[in-house]
PDB file of C-alpha atoms in Angstrom:
ATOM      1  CA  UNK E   1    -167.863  -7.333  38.261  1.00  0.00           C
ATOM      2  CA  UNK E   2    -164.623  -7.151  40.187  1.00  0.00           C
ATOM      3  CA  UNK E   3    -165.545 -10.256  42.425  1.00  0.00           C
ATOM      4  CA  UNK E   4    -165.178 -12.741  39.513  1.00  0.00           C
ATOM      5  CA  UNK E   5    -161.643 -12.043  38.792  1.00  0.00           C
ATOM      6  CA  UNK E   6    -161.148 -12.306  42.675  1.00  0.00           C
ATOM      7  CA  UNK E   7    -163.583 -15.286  42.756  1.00  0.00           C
ATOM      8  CA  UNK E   8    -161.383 -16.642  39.929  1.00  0.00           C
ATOM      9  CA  UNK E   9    -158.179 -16.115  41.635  1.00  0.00           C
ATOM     10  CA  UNK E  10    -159.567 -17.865  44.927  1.00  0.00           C
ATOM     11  CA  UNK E  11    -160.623 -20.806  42.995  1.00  0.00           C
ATOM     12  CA  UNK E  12    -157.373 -21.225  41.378  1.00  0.00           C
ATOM     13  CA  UNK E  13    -155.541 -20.451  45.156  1.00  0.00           C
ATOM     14  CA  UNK E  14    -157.995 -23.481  46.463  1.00  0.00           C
ATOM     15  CA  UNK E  15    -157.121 -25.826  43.919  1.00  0.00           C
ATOM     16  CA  UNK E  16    -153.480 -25.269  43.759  1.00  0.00           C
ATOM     17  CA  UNK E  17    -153.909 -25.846  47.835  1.00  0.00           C
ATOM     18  CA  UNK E  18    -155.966 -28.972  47.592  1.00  0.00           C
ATOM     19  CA  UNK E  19    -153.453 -30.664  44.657  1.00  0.00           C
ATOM     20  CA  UNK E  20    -150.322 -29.644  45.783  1.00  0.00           C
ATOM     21  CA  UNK E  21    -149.484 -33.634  45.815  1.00  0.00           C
ATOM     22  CA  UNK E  22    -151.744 -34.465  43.340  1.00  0.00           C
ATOM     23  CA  UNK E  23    -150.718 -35.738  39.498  1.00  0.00           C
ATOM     24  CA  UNK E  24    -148.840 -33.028  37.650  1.00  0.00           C
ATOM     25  CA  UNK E  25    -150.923 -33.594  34.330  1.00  0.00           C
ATOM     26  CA  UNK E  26    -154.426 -33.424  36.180  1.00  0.00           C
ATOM     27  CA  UNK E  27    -152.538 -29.771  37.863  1.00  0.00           C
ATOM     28  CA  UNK E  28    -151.715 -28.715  34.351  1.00  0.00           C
ATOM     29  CA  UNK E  29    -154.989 -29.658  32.918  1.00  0.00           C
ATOM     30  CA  UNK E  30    -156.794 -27.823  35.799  1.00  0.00           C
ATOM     31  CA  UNK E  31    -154.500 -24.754  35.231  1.00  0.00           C
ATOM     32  CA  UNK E  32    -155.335 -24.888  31.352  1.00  0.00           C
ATOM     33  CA  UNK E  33    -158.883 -24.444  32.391  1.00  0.00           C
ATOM     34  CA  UNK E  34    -158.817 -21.792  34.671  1.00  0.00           C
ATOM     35  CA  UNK E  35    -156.498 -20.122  32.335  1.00  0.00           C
ATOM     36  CA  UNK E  36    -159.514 -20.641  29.725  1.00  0.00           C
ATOM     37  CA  UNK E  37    -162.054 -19.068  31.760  1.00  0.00           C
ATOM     38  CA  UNK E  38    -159.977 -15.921  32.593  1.00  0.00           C
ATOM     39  CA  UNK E  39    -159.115 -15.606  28.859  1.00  0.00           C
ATOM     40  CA  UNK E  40    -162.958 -15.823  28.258  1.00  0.00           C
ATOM     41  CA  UNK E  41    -163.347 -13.044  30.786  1.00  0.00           C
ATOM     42  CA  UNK E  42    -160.968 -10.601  29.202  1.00  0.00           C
ATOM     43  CA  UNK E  43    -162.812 -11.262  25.490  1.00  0.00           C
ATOM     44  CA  UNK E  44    -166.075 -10.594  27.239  1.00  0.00           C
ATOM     45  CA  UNK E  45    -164.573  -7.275  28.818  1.00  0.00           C
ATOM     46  CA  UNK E  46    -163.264  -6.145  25.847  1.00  0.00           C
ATOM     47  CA  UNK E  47    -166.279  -6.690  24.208  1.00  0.00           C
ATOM     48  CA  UNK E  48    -168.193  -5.005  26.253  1.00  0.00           C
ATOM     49  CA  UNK E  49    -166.480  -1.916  25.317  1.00  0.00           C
ATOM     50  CA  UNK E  50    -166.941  -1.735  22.124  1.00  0.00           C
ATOM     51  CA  UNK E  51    -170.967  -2.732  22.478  1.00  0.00           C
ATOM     52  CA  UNK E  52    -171.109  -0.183  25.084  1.00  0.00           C
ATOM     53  CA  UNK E  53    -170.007   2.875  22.580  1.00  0.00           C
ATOM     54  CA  UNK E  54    -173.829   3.242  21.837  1.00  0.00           C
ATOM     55  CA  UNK E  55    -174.180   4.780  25.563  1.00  0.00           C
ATOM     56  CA  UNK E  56    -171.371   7.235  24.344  1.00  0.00           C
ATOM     57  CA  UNK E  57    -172.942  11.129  23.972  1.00  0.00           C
ATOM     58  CA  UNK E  58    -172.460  12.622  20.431  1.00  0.00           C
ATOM     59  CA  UNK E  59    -169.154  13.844  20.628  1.00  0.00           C
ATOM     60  CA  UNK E  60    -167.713  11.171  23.009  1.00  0.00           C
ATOM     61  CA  UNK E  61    -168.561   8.764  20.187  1.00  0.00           C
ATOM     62  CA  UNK E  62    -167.083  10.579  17.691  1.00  0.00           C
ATOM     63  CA  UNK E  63    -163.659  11.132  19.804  1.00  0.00           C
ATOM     64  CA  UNK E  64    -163.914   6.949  20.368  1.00  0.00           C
ATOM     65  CA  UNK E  65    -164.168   6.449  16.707  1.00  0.00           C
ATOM     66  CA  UNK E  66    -161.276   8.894  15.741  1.00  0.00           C
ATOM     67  CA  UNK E  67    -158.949   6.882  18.671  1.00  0.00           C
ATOM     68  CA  UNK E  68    -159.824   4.106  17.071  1.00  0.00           C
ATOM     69  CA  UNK E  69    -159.527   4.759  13.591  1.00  0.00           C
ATOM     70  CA  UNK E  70    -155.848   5.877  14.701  1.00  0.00           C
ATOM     71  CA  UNK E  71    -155.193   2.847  15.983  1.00  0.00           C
ATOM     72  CA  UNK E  72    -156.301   0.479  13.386  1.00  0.00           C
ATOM     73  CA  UNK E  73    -153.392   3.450  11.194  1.00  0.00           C
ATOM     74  CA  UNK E  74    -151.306   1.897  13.543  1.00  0.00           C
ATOM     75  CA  UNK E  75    -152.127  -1.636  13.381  1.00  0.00           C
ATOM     76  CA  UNK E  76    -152.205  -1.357   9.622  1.00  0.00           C
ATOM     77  CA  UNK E  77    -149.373   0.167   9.175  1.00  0.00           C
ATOM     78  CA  UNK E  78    -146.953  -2.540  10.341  1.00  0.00           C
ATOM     79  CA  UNK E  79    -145.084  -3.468   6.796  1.00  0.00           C
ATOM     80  CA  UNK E  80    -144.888  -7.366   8.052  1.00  0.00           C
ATOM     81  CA  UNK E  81    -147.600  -8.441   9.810  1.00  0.00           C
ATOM     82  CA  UNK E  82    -150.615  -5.832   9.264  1.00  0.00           C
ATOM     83  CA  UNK E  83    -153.552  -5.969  11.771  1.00  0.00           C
ATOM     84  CA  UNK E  84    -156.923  -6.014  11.667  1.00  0.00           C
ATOM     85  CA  UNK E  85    -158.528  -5.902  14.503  1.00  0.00           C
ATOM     86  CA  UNK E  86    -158.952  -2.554  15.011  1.00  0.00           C
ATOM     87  CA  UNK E  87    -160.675  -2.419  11.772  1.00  0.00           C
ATOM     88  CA  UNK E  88    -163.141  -5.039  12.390  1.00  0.00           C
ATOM     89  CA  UNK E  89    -164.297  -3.088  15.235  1.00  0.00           C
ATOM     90  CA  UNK E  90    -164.664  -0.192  13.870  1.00  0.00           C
ATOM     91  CA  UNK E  91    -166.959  -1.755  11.801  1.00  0.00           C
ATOM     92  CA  UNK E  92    -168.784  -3.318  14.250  1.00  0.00           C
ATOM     93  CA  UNK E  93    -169.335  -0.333  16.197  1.00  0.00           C
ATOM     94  CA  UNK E  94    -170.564   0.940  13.075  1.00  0.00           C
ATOM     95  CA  UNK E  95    -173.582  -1.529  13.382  1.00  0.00           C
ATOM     96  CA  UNK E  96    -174.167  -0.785  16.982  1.00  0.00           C
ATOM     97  CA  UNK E  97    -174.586   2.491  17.003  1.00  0.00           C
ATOM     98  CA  UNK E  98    -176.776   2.496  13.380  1.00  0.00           C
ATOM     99  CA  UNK E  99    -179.946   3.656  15.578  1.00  0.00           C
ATOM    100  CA  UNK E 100    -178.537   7.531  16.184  1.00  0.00           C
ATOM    101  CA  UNK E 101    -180.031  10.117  14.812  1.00  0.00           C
ATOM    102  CA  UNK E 102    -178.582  11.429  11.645  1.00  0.00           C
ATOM    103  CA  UNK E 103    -176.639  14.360  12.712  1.00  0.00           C
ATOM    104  CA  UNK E 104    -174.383  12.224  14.876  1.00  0.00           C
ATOM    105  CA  UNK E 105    -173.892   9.348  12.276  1.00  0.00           C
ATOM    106  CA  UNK E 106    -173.260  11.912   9.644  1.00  0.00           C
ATOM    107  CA  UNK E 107    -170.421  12.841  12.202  1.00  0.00           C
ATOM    108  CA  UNK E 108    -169.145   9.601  12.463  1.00  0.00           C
ATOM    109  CA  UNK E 109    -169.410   8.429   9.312  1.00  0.00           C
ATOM    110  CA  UNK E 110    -167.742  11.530   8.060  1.00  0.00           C
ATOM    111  CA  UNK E 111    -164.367  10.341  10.493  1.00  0.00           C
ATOM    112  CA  UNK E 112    -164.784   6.266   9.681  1.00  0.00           C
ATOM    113  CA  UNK E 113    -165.298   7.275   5.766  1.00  0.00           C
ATOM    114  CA  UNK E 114    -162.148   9.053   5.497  1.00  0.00           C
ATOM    115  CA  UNK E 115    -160.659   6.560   7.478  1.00  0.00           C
ATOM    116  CA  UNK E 116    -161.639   3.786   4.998  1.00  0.00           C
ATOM    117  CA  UNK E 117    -160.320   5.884   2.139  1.00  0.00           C
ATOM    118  CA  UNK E 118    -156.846   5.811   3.590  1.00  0.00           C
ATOM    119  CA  UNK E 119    -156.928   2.104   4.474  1.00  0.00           C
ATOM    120  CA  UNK E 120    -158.670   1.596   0.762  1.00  0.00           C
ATOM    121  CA  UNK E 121    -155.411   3.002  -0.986  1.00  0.00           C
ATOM    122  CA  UNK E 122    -152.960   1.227   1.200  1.00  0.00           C
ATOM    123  CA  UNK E 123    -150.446  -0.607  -0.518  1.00  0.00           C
ATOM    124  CA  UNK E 124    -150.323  -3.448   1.024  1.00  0.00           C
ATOM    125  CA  UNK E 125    -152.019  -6.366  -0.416  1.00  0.00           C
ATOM    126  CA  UNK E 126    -153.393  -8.811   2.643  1.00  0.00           C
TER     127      UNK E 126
END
């Protein structure tokens, strides 16, 4: 896990070393690249996170819900540019962790269905 960002970083180290007189635009497009992957790797990591909640005990999965239900508040509560993202994964998270038994979903559930209430009577339109 932690050797690909330090395999990344020697990649990028080697090229940089190799093309230091090389053509600026083939540098830059190189750079782009690498820049690409790490991106990738940082999506993936996130992620992983999220898909991971279903290894979360009872109450550890309910605490991860209510963080994130206060941070999608947050994110939706921004008068100019409102964000989503937050919501979007709570409602994947919902889908990932579908196969609990009921007395934890009822739990959960009972935090992201109040949470949708309050997003559901927001005022803002988009």
């Amino acid at each position: 896990k932690g050797t690909r960002s330090g395999d990344t970083i020697a990649r990028v180290m080697s090229i940089d070393a190799i093309l230091s007189g090389s053509d600026p635009k083939k540098m830059a497009t190189i750079q782009e690249q690498v820049e690409g992957t790490s991106n990738q790797s940082v999506v993936v990591a996130v992620d992983r996170i999220f898909t991971g909640s279903t290894r979360l005990d009872g109450s550890a999965i309910v605490d991860f819900v209510e963080a994130l239900c206060a941070v999608s508040n947050q994110e939706l509560s921004s008068p100019a540019h409102p964000r989503m993202f937050s919501l979007q994964k709570i409602i994947e998270i919902s889908y990932y962790n579908m196969g609990r038994i009921r007395l934890e979903m009822s739990h959960i559930w009972a935090v992201i269905g109040a949470h949708f209430n309050t997003v559901g009577c927001l005022p803002n339109d988009e």
